[in-house]
Coordinates of C-alpha atoms in Angstrom, one line a residue:
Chain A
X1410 CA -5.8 16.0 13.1
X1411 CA -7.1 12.7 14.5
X1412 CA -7.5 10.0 12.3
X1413 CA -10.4 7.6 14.3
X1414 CA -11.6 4.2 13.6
X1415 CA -12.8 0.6 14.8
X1416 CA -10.2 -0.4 12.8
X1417 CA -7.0 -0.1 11.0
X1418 CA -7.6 3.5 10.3
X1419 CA -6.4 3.0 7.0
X1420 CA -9.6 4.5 5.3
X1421 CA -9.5 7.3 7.7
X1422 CA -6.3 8.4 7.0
X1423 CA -6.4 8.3 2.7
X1424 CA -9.4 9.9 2.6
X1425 CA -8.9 12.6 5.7
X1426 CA -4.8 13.0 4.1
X1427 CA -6.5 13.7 0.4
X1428 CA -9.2 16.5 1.8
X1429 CA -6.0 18.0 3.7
X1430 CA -4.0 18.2 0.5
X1431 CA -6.6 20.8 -0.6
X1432 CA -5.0 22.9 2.1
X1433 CA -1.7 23.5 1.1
X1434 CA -0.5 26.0 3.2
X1435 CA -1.5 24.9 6.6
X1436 CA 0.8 22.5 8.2
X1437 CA -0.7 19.5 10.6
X1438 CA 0.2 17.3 13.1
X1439 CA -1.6 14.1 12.4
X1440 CA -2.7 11.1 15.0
X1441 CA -3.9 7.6 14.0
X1442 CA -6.1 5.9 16.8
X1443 CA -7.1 2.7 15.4
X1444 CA -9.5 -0.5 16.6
X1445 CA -11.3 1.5 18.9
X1446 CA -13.9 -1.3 19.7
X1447 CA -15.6 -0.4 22.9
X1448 CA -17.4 2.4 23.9
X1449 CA -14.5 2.7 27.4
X1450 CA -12.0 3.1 25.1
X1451 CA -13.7 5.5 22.6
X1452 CA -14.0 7.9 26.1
X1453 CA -10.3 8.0 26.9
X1454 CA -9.9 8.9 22.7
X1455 CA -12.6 11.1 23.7
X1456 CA -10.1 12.6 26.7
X1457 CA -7.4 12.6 24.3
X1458 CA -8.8 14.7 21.8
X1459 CA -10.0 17.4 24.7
X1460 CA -6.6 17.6 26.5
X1461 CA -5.3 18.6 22.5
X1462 CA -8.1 20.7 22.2
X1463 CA -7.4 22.7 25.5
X1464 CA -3.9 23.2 25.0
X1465 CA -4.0 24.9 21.1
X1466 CA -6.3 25.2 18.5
X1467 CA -9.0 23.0 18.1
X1468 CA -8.3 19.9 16.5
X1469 CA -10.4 18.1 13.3
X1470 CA -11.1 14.5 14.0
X1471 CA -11.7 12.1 11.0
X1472 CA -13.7 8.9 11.7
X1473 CA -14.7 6.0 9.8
X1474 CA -15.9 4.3 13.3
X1475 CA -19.3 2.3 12.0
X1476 CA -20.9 1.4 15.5
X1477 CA -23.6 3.9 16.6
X1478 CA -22.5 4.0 19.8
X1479 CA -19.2 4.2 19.4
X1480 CA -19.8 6.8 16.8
X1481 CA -22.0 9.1 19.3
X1482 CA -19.1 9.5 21.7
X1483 CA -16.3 10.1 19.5
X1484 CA -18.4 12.8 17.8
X1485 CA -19.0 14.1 21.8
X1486 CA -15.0 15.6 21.7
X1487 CA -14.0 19.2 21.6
X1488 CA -12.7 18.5 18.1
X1489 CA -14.8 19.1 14.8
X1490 CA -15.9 15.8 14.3
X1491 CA -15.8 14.8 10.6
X1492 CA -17.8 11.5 10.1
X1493 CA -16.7 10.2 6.7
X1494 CA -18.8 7.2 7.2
X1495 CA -22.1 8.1 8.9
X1496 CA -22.3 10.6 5.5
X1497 CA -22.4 8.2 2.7
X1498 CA -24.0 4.6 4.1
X1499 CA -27.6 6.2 4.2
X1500 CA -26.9 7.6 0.7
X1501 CA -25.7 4.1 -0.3
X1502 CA -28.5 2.0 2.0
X1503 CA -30.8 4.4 -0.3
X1504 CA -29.0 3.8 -3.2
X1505 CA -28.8 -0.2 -3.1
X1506 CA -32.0 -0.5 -1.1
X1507 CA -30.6 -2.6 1.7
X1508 CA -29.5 -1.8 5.1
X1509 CA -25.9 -1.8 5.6
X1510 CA -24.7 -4.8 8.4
X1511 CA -23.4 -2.0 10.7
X1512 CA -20.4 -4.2 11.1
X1513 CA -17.3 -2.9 12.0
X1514 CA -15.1 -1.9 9.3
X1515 CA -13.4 -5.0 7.3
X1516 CA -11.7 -3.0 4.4
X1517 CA -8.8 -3.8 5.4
X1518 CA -9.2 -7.3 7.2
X1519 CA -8.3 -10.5 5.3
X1520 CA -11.6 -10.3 3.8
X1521 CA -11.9 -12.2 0.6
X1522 CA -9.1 -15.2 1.5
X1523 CA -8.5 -16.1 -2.0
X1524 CA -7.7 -12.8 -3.1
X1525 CA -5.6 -11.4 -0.2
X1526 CA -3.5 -14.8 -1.0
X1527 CA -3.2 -13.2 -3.9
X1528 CA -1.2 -10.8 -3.0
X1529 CA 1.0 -12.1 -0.4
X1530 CA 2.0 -14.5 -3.2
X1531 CA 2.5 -11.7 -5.5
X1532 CA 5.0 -10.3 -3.3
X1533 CA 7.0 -12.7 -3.0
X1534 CA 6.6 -13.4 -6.5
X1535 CA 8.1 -9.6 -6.8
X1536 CA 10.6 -10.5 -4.6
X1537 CA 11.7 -13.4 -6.2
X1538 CA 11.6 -11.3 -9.5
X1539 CA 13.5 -8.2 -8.5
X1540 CA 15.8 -6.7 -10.9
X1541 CA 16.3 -9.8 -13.0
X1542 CA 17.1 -12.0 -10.7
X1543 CA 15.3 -14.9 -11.7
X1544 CA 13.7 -15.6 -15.0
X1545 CA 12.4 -19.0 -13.6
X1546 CA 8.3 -18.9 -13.7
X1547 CA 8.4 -15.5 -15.8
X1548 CA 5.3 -17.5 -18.1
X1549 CA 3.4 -16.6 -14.5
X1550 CA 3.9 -13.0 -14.7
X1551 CA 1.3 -10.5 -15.5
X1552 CA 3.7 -7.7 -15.7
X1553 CA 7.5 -7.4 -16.6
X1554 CA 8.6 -3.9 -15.9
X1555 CA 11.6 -2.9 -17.4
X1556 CA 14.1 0.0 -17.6
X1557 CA 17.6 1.4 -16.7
X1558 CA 19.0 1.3 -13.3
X1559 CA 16.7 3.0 -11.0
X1560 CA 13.8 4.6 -12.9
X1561 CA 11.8 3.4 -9.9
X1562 CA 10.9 -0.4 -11.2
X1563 CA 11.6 -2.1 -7.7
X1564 CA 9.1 0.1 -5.4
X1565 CA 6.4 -0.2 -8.4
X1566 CA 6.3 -4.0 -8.8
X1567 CA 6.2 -3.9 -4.8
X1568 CA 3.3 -1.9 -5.1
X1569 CA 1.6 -3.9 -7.5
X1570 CA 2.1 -6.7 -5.7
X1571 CA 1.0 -5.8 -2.3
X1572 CA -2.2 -3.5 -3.2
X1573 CA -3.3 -5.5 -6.5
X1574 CA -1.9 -8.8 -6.1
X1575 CA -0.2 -8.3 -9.4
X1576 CA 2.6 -11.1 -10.3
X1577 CA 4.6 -8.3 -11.5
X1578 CA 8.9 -9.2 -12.0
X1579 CA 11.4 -6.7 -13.0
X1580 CA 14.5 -6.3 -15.4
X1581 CA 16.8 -4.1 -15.6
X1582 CA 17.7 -3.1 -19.7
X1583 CA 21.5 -3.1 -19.1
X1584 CA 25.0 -1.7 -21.5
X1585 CA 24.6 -5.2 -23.3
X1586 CA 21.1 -4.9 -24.0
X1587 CA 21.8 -1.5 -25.6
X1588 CA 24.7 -2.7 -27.7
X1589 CA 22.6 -5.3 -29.4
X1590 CA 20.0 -3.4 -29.8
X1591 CA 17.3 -6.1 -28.4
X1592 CA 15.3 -6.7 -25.3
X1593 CA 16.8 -9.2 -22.5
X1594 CA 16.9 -12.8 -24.2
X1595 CA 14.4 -14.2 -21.8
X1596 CA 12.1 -11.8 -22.0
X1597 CA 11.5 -11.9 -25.8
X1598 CA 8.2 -14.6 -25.3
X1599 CA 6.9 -12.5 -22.7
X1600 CA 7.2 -8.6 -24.5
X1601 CA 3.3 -8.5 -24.4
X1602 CA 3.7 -8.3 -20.7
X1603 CA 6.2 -6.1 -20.5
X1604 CA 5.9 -1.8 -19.6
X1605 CA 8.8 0.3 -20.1
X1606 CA 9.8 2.9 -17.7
X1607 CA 11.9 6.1 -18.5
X1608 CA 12.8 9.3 -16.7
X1609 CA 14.8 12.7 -17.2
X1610 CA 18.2 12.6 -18.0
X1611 CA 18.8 15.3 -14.5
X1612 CA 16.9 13.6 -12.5
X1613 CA 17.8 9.8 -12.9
X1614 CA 21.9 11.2 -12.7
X1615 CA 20.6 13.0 -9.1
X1616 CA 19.6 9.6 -7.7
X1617 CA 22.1 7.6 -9.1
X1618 CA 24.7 10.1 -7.5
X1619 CA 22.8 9.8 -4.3
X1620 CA 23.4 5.7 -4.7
X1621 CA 27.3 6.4 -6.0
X1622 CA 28.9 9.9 -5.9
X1623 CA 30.9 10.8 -8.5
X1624 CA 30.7 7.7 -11.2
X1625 CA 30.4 7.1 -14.7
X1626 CA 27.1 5.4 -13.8
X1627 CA 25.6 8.5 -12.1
X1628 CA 26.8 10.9 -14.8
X1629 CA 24.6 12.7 -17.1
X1630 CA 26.2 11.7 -20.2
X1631 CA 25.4 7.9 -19.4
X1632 CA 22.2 8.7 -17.8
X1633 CA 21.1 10.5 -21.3
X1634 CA 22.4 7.7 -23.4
X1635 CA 20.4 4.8 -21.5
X1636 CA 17.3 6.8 -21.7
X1637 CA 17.9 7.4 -24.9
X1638 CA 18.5 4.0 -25.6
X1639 CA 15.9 2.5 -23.8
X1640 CA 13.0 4.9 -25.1
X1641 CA 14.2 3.6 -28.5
X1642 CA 13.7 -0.4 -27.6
X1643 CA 10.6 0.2 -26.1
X1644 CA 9.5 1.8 -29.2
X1645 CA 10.9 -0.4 -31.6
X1646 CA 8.9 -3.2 -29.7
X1647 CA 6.1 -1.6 -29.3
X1648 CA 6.0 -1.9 -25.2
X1649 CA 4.4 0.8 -23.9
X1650 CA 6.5 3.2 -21.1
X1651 CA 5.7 5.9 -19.1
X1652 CA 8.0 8.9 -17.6
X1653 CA 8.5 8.1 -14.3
X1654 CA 10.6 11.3 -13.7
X1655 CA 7.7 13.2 -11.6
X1656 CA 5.5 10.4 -10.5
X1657 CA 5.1 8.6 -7.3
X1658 CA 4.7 4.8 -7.2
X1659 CA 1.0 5.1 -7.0
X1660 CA 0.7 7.2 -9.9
X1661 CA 2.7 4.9 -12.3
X1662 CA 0.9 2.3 -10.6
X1663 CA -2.5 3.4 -11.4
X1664 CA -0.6 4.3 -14.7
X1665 CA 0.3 0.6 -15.3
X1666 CA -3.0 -0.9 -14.4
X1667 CA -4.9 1.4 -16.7
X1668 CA -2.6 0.8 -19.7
X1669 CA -2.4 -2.6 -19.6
X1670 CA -5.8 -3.4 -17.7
X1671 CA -4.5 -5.4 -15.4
X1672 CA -7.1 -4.8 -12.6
X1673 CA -8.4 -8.0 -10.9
Chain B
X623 CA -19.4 0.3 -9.4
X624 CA -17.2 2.8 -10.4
X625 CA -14.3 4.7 -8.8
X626 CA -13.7 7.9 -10.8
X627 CA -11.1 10.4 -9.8
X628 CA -8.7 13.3 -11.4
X629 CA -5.9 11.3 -10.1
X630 CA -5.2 7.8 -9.3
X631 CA -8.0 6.9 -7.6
X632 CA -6.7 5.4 -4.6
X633 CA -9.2 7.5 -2.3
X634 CA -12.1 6.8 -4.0
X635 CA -11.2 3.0 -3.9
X636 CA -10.3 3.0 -0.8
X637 CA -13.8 4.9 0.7
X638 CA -15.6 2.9 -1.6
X639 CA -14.6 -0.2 -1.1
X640 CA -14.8 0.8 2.8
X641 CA -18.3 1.8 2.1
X642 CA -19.2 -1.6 0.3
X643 CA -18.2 -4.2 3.1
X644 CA -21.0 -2.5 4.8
X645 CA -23.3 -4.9 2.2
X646 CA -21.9 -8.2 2.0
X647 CA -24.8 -10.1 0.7
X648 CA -24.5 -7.8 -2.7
X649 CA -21.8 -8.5 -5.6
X650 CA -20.1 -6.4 -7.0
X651 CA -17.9 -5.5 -10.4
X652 CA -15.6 -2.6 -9.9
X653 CA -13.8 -0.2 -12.3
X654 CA -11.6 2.0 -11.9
X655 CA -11.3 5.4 -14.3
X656 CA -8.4 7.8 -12.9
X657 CA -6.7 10.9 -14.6
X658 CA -10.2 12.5 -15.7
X659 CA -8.6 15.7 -15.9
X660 CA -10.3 16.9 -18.6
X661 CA -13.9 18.2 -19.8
X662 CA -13.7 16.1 -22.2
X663 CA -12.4 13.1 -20.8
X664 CA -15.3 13.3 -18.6
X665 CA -18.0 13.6 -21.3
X666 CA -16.6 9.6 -22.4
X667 CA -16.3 8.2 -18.3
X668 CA -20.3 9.7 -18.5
X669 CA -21.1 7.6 -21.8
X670 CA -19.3 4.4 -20.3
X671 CA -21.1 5.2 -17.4
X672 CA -24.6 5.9 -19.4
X673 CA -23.7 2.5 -21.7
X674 CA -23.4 0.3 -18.5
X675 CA -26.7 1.9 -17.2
X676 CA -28.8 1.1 -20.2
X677 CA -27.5 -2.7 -19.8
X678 CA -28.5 -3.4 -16.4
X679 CA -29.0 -2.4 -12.8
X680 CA -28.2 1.3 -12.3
X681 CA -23.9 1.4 -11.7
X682 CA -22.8 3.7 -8.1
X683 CA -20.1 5.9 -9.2
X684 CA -18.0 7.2 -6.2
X685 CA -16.0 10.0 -7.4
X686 CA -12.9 11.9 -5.9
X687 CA -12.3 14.3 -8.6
X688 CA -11.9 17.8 -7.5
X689 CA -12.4 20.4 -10.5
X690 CA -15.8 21.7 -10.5
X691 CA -16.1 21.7 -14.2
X692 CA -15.4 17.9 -14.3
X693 CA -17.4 17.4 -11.4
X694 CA -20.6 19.2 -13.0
X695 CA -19.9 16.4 -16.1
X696 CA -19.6 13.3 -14.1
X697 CA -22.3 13.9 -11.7
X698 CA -24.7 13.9 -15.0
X699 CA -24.1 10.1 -15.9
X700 CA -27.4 7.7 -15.3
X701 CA -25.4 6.2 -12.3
X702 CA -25.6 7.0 -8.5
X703 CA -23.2 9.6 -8.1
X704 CA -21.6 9.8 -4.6
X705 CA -19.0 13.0 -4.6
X706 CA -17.3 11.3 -2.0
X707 CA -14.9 15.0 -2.1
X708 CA -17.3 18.0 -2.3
X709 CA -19.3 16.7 0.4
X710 CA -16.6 17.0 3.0
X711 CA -14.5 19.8 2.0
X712 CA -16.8 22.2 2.6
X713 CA -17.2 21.2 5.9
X714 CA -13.4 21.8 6.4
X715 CA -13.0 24.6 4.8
X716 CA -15.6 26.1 7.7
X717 CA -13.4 23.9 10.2
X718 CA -9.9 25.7 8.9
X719 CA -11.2 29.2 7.9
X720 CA -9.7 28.9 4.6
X721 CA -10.7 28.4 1.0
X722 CA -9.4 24.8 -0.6
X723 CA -7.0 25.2 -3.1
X724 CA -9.0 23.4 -5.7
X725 CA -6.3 21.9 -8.0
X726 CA -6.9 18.3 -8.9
X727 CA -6.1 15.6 -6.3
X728 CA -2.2 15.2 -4.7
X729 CA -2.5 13.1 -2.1
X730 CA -1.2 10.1 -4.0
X731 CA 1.3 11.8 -6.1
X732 CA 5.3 12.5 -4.7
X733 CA 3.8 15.4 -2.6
X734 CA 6.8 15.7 0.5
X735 CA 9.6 14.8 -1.7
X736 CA 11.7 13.4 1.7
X737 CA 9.1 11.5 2.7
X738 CA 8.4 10.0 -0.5
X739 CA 12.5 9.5 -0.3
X740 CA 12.2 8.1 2.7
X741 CA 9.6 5.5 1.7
X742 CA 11.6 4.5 -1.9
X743 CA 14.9 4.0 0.8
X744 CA 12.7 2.2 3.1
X745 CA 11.5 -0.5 0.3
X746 CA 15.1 -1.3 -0.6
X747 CA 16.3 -1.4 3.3
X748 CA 13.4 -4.2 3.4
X749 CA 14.2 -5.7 0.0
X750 CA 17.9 -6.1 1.6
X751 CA 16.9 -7.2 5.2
X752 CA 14.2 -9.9 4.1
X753 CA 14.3 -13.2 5.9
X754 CA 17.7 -12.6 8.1
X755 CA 19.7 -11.9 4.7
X756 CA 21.5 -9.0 5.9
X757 CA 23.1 -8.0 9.3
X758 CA 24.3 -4.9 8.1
X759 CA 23.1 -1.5 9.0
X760 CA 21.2 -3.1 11.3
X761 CA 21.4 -0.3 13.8
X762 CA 19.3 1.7 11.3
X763 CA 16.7 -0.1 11.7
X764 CA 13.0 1.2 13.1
X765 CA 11.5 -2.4 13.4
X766 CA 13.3 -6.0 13.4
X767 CA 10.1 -8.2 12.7
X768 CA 10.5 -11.9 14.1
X769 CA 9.3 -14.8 13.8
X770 CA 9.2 -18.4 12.6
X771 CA 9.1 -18.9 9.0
X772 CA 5.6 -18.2 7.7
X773 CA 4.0 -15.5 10.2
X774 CA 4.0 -13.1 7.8
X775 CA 6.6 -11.1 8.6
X776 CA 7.9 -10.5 4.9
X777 CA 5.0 -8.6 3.6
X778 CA 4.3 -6.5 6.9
X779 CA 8.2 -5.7 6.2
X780 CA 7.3 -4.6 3.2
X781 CA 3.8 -3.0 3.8
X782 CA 5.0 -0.5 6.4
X783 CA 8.2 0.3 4.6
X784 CA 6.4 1.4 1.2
X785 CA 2.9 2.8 2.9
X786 CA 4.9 4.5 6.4
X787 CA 8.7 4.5 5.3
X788 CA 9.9 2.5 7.8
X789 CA 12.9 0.8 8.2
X790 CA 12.0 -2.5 8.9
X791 CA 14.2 -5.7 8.9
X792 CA 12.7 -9.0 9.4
X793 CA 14.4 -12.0 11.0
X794 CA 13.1 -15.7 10.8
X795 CA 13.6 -17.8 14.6
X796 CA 15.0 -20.8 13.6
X797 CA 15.8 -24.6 15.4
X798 CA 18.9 -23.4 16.6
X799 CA 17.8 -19.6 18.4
X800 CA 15.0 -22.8 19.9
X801 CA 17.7 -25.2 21.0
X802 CA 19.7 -22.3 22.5
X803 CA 16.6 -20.7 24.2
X804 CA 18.3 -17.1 23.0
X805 CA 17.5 -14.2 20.1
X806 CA 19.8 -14.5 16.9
X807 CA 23.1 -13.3 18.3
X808 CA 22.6 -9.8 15.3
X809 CA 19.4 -8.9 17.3
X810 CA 21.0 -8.7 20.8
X811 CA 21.6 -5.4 20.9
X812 CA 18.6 -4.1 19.2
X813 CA 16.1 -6.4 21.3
X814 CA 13.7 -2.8 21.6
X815 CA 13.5 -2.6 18.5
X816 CA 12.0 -6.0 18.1
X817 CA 8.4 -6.9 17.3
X818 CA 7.1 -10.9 17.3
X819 CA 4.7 -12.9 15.3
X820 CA 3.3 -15.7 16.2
X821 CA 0.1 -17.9 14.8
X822 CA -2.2 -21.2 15.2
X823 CA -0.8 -24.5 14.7
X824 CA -2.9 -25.4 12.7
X825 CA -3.3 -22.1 10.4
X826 CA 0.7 -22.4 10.3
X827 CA 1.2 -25.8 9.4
X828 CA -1.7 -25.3 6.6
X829 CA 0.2 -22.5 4.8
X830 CA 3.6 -24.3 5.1
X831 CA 1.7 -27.7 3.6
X832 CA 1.1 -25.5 0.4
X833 CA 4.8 -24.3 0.1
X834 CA 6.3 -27.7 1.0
X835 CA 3.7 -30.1 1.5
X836 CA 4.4 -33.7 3.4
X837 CA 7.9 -32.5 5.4
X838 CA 8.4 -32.3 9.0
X839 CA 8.8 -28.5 8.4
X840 CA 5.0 -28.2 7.5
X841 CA 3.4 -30.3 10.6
X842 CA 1.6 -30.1 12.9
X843 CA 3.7 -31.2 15.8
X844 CA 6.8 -29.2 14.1
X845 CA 4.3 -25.8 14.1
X846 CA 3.1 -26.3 17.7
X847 CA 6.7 -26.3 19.1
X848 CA 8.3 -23.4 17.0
X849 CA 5.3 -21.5 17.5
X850 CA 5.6 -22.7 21.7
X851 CA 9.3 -21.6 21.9
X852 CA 9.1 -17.9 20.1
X853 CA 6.0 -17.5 22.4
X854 CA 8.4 -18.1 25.0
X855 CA 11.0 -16.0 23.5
X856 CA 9.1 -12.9 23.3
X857 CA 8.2 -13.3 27.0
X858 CA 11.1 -14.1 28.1
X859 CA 12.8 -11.0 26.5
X860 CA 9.8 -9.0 26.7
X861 CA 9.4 -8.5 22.9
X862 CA 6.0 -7.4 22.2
X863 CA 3.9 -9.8 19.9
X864 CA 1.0 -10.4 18.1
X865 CA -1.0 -13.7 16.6
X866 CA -0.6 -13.1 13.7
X867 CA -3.5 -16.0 12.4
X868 CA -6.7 -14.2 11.5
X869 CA -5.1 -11.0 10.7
X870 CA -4.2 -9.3 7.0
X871 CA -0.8 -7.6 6.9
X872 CA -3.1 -4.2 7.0
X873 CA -4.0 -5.3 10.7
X874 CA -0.9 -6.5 11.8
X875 CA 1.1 -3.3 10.8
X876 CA -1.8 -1.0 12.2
X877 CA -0.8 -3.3 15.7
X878 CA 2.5 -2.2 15.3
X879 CA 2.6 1.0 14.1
X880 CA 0.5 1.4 17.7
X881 CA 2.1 -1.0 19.7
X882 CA 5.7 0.5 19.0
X883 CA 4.9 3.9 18.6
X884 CA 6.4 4.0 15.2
X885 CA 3.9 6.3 13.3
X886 CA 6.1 9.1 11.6

């Protein structure tokens, strides 16, 4: 599989990898060739893809290459050219009734300055905020995610922050916490903001042990009783939590952004 | 515009959105519905849909979801509908001689559990090895990012290690790695593993102004020699580098996922 574009490839890759993903059984090697800009340079892709193609099975080759040019020599390869871009932007043109700039891709350039500030402040804003560290400028937050020790509230905020430009910090609901039956002190202006996580007893105990074999802090007893315990705090305060037990970052992610609607 | 998928609705975003910077004269106001998974849940998205078309211009819905059924439903709403999925995966299912499997969309979810590991480990190894905090483990490192402080080399860090899984520390060049003329003494012995940043004067000393505005560390003069000396650095220990200036964090990790060959 080769992943093609003008630019980063990013778009290329999501939407090429999601198709593939309908294939379960098959397994693929994957190649990104990104900011292929000049028609000299889409010929020695186009060289690339041949030599592949002579040597095994013929290879599929995903592009999101805008310039016509470029575009008519890529699709020239031995591969099965796939043009995921050529396919919708007449649809669209029709569509919006307009005539698309033919520009090479900017999805994934700075684009909009104000917004792609955005998020590089957000992630240090999420680093800043990791695990409770600091409670200074929590009033700034959009999002306080809180839950036990690793229920995956660390990768999420750093997702949030980097694709959505979410001010997202994160707390960690600790022993104390449990014993007096109440949220963090400095969170309790803030609970508005705040989204629970909580996983499965098993599986939060598997990566704890993977973090430190053999501890009362990896065991299942004291996994079960912070879930327990947390899933009761979140409901007592009415924050909403998901089960993070199965999902991947994204999916709480996307999650998150829908029950709070926090999209920009 | 709206971005409708069975699952989180990264692809159809990220198409869309793709497929939209093709018309920048046009405005436009973006939702996001994932987790249609339902016949049901469809029938609503359709009557938000419908209620949107009734109170203006007609809405574009890009769509990723994959069930038939649901399919069927949304592509009945009074907006554009551009099956951004059905479109292509016929075509691949010729390409691979094989039927797609047809269960709702995994491309976002935990799919390869190791390399979703991988990338959860690779988030924390960055979280640990921001901004020269940490020396240790250092030989575990993929990428040691450098530069002075303000290139960007935080969020790349953290870009690559939750979208590729790599392990990337990041290192800030200070006065005295200038005044000695030599790498941090940590990154001698993993100078290949090194990757430079570098950026305009002026763009430099503007984004230090809005952290710190009105010190020595933000002007112009002070920008124009760190930038001069890790310039000089790189070339002198022939670490690859990039200007980092114009580029978003997408760009610059696309550069170095090429550059260094890192791509897993």
């Amino acid at each position: 599989m080769f992943f093609l574009s003008d630019s980063t490839g990013i778009t290329a890759e999501t939407l090429g990898n999601t198709l593939l993903t309908q294939f379960p059984g098959h397994r693929f090697e994957r190649r990104t060739i990104p900011f292929i800009t000049t028609v000299e340079e889409a010929a020695r892709v186009v060289q690339a893809i041949d030599a592949v193609a002579a040597a095994g099975p013929r290879p599929i080759v995903f592009s999101t290459a805008v310039n016509r040019d470029i575009r008519a020599i890529l699709s020239q390869s031995s591969g099965h050219f796939m043009d995921l871009f050529g396919a919708h932007i007449a649809e669209l043109e029709d569509a919006l009734q307009a005539p698309a700039s033919g520009e090479p891709g900017k999805a994934h350039g700075v684009g909009d300055a104000i917004r792609y500030q955005l998020r590089m402040t957000a992630v240090e804003y999420a680093i800043e905020h990791d695990d409770g560290q600091s409670i200074r400028a929590l009033e700034r937050a959009e999002l306080i995610l809180i839950a036990p020790s690793r229920c995956g509230k660390t990768p999420t905020a750093m997702y949030l922050a980097l694709q959505h430009g979410i001010l997202a910090a994160n707390f960690p609901l600790i022993e104390e916490d449990f014993a007096r039956r109440s949220l963090p002190d400095p969170l309790r202006p803030f609970i508005h903001k705040c989204f629970g996580l909580t996983s499965l007893p098993v599986r939060l105990s598997q990566i704890r042990q993977e973090r430190r074999p053999d501890t009362t802090y990896a065991s299942l007893a004291q996994c079960s009783y912070e879930l327990r315990n947390a899933e009761e705090m979140y409901e007592s305060n009415q924050v909403p939590y998901v089960n993070s037990a199965s999902m991947s970052v994204e999916e709480i992610s996307a999650t998150i952004l829908q029950r709070m609607q926090l999209h920009h």
